[in-house]
mmCIF file of C-alpha atoms (C1' of nucleotides) in Angstrom:
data_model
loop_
_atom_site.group_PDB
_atom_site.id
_atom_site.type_symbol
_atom_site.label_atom_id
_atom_site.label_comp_id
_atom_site.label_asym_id
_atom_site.label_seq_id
_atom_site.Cartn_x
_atom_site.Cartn_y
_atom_site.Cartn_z
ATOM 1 C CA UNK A 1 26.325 -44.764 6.937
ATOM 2 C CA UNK A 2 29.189 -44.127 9.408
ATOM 3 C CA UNK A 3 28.241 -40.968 11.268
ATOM 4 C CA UNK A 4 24.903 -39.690 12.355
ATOM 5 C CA UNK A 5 25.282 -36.229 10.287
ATOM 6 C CA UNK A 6 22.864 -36.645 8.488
ATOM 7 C CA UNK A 7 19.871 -37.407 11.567
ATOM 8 C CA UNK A 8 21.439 -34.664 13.906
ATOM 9 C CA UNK A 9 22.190 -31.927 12.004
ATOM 10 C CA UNK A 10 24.445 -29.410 13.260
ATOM 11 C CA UNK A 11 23.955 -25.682 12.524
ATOM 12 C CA UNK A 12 24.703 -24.696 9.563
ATOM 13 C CA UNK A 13 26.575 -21.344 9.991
ATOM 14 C CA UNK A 14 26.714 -18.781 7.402
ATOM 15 C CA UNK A 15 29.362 -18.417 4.808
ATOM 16 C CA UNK A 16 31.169 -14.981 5.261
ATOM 17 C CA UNK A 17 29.629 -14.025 1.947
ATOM 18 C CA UNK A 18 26.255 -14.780 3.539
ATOM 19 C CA UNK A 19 27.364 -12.949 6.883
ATOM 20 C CA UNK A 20 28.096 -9.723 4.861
ATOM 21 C CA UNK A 21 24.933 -9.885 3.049
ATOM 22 C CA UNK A 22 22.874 -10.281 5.807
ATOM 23 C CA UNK A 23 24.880 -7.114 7.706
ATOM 24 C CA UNK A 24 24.318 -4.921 5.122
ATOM 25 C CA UNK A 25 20.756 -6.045 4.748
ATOM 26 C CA UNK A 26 20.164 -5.437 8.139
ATOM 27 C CA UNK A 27 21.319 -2.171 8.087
ATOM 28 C CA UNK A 28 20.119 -1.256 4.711
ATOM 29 C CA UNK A 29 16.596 -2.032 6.201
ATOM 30 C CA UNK A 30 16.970 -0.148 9.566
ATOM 31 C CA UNK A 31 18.727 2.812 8.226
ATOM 32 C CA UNK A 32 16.470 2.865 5.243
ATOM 33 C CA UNK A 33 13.090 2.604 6.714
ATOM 34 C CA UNK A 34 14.196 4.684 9.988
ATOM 35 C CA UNK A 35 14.952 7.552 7.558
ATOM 36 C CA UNK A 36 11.421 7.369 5.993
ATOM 37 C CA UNK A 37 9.695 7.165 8.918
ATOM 38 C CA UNK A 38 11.682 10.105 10.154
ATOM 39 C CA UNK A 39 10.838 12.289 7.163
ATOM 40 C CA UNK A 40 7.026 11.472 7.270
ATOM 41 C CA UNK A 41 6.425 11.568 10.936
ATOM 42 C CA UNK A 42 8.354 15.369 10.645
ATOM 43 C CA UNK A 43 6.355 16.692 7.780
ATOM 44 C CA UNK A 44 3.090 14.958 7.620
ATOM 45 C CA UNK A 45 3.372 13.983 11.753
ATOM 46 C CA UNK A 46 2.283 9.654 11.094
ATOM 47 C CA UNK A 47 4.391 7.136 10.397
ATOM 48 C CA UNK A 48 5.478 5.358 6.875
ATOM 49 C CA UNK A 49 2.548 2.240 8.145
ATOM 50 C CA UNK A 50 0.418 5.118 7.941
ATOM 51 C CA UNK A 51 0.912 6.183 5.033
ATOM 52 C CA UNK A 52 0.871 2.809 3.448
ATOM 53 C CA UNK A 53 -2.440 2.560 4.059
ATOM 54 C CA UNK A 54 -3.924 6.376 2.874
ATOM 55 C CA UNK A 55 -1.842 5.073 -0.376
ATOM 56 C CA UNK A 56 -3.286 1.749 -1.557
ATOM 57 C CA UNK A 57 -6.850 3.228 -0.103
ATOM 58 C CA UNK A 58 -6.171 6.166 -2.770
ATOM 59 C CA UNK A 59 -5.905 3.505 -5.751
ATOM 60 C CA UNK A 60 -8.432 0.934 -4.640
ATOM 61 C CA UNK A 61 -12.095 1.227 -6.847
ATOM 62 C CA UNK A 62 -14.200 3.935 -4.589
ATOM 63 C CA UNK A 63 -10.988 4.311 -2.558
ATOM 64 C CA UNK A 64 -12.620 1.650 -0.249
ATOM 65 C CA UNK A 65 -11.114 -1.972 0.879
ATOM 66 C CA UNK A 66 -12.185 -4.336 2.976
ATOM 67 C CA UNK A 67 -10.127 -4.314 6.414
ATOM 68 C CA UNK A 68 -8.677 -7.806 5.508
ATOM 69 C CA UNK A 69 -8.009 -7.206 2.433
ATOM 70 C CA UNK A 70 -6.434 -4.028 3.026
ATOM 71 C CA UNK A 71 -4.015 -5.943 5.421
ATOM 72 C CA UNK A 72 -2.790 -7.928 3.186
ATOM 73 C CA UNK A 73 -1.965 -5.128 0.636
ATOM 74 C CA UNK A 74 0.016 -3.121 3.212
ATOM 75 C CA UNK A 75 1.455 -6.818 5.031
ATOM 76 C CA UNK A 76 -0.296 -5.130 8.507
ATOM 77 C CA UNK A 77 -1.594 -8.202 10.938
ATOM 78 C CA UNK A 78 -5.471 -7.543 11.560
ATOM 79 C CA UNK A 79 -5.175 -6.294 14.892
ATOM 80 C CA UNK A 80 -2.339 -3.505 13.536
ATOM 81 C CA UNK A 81 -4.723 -2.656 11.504
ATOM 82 C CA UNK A 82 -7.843 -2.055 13.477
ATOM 83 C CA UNK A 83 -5.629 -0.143 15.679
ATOM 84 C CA UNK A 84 -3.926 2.104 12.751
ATOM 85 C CA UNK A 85 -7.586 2.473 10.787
ATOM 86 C CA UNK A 86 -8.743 3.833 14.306
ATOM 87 C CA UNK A 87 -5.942 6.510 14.708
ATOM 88 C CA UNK A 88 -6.636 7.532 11.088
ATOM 89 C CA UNK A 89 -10.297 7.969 11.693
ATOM 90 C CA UNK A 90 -9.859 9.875 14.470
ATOM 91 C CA UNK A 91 -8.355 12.313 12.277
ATOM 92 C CA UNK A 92 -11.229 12.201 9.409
ATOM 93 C CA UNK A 93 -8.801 10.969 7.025
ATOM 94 C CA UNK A 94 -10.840 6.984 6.583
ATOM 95 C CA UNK A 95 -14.177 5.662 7.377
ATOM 96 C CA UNK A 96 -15.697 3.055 8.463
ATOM 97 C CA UNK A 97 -18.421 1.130 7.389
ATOM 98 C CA UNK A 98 -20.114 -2.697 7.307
ATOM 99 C CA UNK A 99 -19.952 -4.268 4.851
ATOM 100 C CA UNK A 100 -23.415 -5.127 2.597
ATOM 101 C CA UNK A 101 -22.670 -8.797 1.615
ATOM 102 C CA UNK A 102 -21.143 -10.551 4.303
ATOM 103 C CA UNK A 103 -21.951 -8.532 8.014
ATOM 104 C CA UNK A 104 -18.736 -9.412 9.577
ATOM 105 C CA UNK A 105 -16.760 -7.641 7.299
ATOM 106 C CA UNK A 106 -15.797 -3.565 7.270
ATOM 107 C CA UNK A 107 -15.282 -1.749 4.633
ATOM 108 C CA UNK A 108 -12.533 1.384 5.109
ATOM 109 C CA UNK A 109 -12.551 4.383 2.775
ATOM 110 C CA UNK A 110 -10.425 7.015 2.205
ATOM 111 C CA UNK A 111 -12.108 10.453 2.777
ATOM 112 C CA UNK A 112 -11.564 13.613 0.302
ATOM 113 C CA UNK A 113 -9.354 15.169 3.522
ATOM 114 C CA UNK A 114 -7.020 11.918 3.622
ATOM 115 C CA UNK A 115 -6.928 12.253 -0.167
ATOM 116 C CA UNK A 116 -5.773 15.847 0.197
ATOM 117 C CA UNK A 117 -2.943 14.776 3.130
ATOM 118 C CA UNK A 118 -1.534 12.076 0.804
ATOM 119 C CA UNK A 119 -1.736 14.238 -2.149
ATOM 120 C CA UNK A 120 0.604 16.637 0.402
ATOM 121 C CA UNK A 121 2.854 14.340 1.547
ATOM 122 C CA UNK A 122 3.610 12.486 -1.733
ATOM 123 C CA UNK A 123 5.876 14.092 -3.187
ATOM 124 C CA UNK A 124 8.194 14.547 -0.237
ATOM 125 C CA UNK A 125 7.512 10.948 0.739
ATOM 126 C CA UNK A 126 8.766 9.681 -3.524
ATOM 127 C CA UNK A 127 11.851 12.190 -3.272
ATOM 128 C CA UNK A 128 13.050 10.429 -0.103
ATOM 129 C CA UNK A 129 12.539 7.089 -1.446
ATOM 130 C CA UNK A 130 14.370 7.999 -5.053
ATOM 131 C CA UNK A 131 16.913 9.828 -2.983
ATOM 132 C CA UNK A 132 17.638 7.005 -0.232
ATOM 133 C CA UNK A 133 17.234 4.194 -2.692
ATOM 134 C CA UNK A 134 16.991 4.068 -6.497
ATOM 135 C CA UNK A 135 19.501 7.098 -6.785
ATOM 136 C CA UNK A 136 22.020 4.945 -5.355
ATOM 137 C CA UNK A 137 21.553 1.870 -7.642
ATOM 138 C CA UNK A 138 21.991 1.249 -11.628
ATOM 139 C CA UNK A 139 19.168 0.148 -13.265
ATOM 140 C CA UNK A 140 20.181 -3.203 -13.533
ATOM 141 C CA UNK A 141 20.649 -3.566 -9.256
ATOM 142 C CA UNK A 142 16.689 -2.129 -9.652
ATOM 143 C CA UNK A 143 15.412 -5.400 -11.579
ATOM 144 C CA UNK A 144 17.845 -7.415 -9.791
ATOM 145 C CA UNK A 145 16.634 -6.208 -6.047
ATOM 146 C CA UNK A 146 12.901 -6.896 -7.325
ATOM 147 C CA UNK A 147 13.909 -10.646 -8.494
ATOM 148 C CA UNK A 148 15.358 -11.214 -4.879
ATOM 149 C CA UNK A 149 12.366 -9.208 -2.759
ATOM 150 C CA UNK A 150 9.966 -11.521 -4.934
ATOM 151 C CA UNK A 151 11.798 -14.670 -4.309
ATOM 152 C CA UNK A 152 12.081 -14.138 -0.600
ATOM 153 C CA UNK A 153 8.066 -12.900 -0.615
ATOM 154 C CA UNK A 154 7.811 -16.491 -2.365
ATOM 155 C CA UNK A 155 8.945 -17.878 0.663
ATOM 156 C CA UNK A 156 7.109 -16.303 3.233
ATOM 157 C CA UNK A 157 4.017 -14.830 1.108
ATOM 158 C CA UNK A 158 2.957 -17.406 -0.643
ATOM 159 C CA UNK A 159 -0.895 -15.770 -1.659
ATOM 160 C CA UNK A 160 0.858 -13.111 -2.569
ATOM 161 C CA UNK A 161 -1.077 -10.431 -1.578
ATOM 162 C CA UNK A 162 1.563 -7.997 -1.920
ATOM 163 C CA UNK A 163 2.384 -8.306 -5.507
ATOM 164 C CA UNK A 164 -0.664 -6.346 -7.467
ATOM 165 C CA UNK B 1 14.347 30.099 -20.293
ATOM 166 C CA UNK B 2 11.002 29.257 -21.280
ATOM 167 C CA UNK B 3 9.509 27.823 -18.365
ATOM 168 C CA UNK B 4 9.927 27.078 -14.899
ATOM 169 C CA UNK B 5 10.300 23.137 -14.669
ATOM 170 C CA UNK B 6 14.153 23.390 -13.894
ATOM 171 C CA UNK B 7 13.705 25.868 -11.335
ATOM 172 C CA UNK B 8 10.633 24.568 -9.458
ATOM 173 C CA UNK B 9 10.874 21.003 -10.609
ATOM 174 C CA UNK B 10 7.731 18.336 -10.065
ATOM 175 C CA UNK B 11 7.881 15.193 -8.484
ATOM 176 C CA UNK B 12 9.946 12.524 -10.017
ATOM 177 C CA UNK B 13 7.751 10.079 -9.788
ATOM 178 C CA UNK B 14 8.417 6.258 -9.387
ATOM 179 C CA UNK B 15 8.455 4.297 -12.927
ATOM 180 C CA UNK B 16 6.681 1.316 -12.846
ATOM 181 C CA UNK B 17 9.142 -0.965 -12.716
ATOM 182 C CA UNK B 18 10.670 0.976 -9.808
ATOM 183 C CA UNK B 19 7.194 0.674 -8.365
ATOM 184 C CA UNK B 20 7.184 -2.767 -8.224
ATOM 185 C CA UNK B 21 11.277 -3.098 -6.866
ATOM 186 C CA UNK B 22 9.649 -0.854 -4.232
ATOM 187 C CA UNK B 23 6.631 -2.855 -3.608
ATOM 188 C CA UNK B 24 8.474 -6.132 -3.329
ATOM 189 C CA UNK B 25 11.380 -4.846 -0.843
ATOM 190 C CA UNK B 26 8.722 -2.792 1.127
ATOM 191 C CA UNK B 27 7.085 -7.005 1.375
ATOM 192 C CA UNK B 28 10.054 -8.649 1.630
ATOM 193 C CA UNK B 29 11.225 -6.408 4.511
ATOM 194 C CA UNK B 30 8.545 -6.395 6.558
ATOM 195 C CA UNK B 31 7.541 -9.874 6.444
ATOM 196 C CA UNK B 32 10.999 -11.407 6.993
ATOM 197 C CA UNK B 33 11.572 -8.629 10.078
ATOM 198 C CA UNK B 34 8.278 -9.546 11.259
ATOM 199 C CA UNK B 35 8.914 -13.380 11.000
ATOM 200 C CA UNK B 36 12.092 -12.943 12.424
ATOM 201 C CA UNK B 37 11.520 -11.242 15.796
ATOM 202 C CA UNK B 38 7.869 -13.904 15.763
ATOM 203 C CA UNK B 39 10.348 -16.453 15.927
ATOM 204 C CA UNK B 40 12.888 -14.811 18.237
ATOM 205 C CA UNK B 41 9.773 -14.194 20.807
ATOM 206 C CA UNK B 42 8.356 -17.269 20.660
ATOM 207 C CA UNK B 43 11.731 -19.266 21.119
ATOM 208 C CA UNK B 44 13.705 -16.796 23.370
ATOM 209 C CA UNK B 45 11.127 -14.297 24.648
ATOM 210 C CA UNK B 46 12.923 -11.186 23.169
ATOM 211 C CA UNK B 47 13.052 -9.159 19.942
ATOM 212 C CA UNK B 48 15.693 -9.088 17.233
ATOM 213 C CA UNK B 49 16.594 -6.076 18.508
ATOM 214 C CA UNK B 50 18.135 -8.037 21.315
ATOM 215 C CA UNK B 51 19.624 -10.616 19.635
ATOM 216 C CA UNK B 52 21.469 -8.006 17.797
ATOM 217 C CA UNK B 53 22.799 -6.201 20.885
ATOM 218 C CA UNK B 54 23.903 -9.814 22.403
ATOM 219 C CA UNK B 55 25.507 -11.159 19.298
ATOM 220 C CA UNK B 56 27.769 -8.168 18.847
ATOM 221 C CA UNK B 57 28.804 -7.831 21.831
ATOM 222 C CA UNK B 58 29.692 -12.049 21.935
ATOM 223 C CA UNK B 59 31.939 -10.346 19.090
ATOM 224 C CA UNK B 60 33.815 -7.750 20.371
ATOM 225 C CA UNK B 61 36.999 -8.117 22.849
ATOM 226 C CA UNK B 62 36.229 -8.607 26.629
ATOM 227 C CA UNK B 63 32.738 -9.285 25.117
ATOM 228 C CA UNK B 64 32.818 -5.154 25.622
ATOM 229 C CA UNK B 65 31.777 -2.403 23.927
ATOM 230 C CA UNK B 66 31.082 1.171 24.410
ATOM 231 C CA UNK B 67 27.338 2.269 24.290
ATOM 232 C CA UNK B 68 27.550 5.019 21.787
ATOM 233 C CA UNK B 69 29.917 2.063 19.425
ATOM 234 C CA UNK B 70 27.290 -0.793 20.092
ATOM 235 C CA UNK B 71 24.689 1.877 19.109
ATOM 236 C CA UNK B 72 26.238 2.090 15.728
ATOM 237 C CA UNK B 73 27.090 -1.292 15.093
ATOM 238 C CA UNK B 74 23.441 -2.268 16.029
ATOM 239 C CA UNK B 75 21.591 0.619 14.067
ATOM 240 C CA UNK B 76 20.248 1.777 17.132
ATOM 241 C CA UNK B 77 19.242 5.169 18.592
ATOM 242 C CA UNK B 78 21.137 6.114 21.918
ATOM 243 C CA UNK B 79 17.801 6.265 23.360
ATOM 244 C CA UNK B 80 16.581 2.949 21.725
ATOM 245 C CA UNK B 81 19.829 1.336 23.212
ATOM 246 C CA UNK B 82 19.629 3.061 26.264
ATOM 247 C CA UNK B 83 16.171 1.207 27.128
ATOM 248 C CA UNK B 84 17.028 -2.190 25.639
ATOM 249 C CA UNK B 85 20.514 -2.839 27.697
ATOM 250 C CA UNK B 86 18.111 -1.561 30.766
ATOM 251 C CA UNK B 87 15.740 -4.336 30.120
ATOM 252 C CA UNK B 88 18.873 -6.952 29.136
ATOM 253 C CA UNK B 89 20.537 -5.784 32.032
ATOM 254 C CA UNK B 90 17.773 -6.362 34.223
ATOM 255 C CA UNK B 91 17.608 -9.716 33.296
ATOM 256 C CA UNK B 92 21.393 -10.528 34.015
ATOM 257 C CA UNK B 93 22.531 -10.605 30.200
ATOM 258 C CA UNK B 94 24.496 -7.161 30.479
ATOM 259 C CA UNK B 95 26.566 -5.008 33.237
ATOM 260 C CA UNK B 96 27.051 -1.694 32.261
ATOM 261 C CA UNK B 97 30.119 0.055 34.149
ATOM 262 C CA UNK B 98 31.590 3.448 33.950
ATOM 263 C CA UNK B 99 34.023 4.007 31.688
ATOM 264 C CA UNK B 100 37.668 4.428 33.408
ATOM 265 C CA UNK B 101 39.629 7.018 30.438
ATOM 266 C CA UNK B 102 36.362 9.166 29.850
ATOM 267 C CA UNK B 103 33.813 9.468 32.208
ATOM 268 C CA UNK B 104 31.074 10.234 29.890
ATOM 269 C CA UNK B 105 30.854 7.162 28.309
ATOM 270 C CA UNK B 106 29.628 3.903 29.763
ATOM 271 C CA UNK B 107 30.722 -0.004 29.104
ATOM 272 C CA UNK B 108 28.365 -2.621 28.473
ATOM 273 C CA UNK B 109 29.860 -6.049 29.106
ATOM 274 C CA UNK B 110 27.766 -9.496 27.817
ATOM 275 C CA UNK B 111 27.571 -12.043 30.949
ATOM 276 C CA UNK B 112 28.194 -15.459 30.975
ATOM 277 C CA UNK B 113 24.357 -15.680 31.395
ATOM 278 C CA UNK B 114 23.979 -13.676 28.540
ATOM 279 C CA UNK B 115 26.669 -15.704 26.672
ATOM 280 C CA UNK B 116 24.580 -18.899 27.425
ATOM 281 C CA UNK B 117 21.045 -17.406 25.871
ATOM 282 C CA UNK B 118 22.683 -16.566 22.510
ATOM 283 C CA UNK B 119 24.770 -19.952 22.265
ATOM 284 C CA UNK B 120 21.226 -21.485 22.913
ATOM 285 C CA UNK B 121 18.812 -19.042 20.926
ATOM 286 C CA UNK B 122 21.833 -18.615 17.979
ATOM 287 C CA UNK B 123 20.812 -22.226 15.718
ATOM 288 C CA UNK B 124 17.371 -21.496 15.516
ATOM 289 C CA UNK B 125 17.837 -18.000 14.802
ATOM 290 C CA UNK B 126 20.233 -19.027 12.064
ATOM 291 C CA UNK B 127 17.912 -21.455 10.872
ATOM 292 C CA UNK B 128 15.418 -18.712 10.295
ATOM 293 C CA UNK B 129 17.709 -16.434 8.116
ATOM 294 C CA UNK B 130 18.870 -19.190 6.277
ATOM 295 C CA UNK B 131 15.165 -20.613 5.393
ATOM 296 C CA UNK B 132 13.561 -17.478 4.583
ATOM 297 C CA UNK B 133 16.616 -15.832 2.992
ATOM 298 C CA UNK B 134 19.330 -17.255 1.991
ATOM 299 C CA UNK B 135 17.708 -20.599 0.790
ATOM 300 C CA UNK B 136 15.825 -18.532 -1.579
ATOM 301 C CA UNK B 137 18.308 -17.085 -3.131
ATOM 302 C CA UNK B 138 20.968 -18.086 -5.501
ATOM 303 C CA UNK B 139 24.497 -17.879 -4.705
ATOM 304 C CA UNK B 140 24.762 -14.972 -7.749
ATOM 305 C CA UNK B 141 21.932 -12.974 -6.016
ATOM 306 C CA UNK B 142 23.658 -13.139 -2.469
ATOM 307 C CA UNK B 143 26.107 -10.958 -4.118
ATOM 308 C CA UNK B 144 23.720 -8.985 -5.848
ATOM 309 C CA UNK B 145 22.162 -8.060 -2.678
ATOM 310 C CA UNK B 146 25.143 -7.293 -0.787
ATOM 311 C CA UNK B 147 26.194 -4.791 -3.337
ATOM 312 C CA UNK B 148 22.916 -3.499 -3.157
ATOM 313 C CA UNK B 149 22.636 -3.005 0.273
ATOM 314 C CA UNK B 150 25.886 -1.449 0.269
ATOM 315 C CA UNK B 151 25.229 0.930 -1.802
ATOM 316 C CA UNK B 152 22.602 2.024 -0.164
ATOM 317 C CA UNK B 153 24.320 2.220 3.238
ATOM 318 C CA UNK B 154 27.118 4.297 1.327
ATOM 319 C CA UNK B 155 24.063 6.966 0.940
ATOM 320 C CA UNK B 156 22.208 6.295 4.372
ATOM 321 C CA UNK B 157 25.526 5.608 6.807
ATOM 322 C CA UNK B 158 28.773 7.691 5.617
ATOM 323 C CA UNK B 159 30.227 7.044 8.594
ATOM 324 C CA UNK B 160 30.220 3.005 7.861
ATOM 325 C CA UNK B 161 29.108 1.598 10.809
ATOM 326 C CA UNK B 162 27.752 -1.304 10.363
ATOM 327 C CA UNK B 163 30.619 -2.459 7.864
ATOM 328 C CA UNK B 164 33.051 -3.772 10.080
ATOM 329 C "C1'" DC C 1 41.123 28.991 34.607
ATOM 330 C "C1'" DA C 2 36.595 30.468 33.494
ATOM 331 C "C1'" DT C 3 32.952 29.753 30.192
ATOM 332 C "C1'" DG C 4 30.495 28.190 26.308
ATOM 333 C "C1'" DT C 5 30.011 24.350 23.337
ATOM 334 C "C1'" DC C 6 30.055 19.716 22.203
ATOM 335 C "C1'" DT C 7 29.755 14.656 23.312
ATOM 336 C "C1'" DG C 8 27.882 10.491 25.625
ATOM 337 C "C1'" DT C 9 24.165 8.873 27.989
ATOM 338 C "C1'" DT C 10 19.875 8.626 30.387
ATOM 339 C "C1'" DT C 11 15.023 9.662 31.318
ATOM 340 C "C1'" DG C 12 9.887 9.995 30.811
ATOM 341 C "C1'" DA C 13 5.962 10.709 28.056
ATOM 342 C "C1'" DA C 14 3.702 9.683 23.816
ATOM 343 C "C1'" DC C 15 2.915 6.460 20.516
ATOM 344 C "C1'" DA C 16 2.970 2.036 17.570
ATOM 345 C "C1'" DC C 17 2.945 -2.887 17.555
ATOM 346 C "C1'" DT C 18 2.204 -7.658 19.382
ATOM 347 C "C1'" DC C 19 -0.260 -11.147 21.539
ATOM 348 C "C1'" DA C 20 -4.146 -13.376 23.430
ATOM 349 C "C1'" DA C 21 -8.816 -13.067 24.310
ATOM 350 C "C1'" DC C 22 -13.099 -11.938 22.715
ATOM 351 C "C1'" DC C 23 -17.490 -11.100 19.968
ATOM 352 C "C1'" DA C 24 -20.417 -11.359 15.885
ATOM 353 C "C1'" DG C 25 -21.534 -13.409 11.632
ATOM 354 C "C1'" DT C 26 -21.060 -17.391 8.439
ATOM 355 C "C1'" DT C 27 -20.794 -22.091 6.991
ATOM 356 C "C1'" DG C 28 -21.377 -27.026 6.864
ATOM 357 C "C1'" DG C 29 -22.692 -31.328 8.644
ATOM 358 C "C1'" DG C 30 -25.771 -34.227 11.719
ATOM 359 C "C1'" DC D 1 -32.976 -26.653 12.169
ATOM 360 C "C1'" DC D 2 -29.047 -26.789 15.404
ATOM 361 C "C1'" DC D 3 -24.596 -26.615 16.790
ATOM 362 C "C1'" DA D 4 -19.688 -26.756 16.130
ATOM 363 C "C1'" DA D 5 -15.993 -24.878 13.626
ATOM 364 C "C1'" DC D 6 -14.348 -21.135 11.194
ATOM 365 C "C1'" DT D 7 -13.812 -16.212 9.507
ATOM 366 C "C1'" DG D 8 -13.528 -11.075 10.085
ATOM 367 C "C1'" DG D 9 -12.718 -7.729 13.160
ATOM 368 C "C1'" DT D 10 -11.926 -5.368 17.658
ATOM 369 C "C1'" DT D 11 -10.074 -4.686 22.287
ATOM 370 C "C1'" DG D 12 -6.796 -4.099 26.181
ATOM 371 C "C1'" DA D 13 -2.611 -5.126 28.368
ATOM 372 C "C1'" DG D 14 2.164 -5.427 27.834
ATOM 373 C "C1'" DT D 15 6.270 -4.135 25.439
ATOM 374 C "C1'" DG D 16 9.446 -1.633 22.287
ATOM 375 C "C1'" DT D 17 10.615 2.753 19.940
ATOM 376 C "C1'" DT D 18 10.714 7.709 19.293
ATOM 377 C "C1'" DC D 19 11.235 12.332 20.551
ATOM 378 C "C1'" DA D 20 12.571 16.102 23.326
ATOM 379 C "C1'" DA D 21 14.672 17.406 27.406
ATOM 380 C "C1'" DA D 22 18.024 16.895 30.762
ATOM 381 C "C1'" DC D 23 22.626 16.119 32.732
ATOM 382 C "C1'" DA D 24 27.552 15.322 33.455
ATOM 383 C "C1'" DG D 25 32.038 15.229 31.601
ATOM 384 C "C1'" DA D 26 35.342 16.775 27.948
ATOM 385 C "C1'" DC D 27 37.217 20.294 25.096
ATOM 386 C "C1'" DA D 28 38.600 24.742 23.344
ATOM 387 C "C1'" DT D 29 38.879 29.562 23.320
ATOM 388 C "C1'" DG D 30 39.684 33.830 25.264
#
DNA sequence: CATGTCTGTTTGAACACTCAACCAGTTGGG
DNA sequence: CCCAACTGGTTGAGTGTTCAAACAGACATG
């Protein structure tokens, strides 16, 4: 063992290939979600986070989940989410209740008037994703972008509370 | 003509193994952002947001750039730049100056200081985007997902921005 | 050379998110 | 039992982003 590489690593830099992916990543991302939250805080006046949560509430048994639970579905932290369920209650569309079994918990449920404002925005809010994304890829770059989210979720996920 | 599907046509909606592509990048995107900037704060105090503005403008001749160019290359909102290079600026990373050929515009020039906090903050940032990206991922898919992501840019950013 | 329009940038208010601190309920040993 | 450690959730302060409005300089058209 001659040099001391290998107990002081230097940085390793990226490749260019790896520079260029992670540019148009970044952008992708930005310019992506930007546009969505755009379109959904002009027409329905909330933002995508927002919606995120009226959705998985609308397929969830009784359209209730439990606060954590619900924050790991829509990857919000806790405190995001107290703060977002509040803003949505304020506008009747969730409620709030405690939970039965365990006291510390709260259970948050969609109400028929949230139901109704996702059933509104839908549509618009599908278009825009078809439109900004899967219009512009081939069918193969759509199984092929869900084999890379998942392996990078594997990374930094790893209950998995985002994948069903 | 029959009926009216082709000239009031109903949502298009998501198939489910678009569902799931969309599920997974909606994850993967939020949870390697969030880890990202969690890093970023801890380490350096400041958001990726910054690091972006700093690192292209490390890039760029007389470490210079004009706002509304840095803007682009950053995915950034005049107004969103506008704020952050008020808050860099304040801390000595930036100097903007007028512009001498049009007066509208104004130059934002990296300092020294500024040069020092990204050669100190840029391994561990690195670190992070390798670990939670690019060490998932196999050299095929790094390709994969810069085609991807340029393709989506191509429908999102005509004028190319953020592709050198 | 006047005037309307467009471009580049900044500003302030409204809003969303983060972090750290906190409170209440639960659990598991002494 | 009792108490410490942990879990689920909320709160408020601080910070970043968005949106609409404003403003100055450039440009073009009559």
């Amino acid at each position: 063992m001659s040099t001391s590489a290998t107990i002081q690593p230097v940085t390793r830099w990226l490749s260019a290939e790896e520079q260029r992916a992670w540019l148009a990543w970044l952008g992708a991302t930005e310019l992506l979600m930007g546009s969505l939250d755009a379109q959904l805080q002009r027409d329905a006046g909330f933002p995508h986070a927002y919606y995120a949560i009226l959705a998985q509430l609308s397929h969830a048994p009784d359209r209730t989940l439990r606060m954590s639970d619900l924050a790991g579905v829509v990857n919000a932290s806790p405190s995001r989410l107290s703060h977002a369920v509040g803003k949505l209650e304020e506008r009747g569309w969730v409620t709030r209740s405690p939970s039965t079994c365990d006291k510390r918990s709260t259970m948050c449920t969609l109400t028929d008037a949230g139901f109704d404002v996702l059933a509104e925005q839908a549509p618009g809010h599908v278009e825009a994703v078809r439109k900004h994304l899967f219009d512009a890829l081939t069918p193969e770059q759509v199984g092929q972008l869900e084999q890379i989210c998942n392996a990078v979720l594997d990374g930094l996920d790893p209950s998995g509370s985002c994948r069903r």
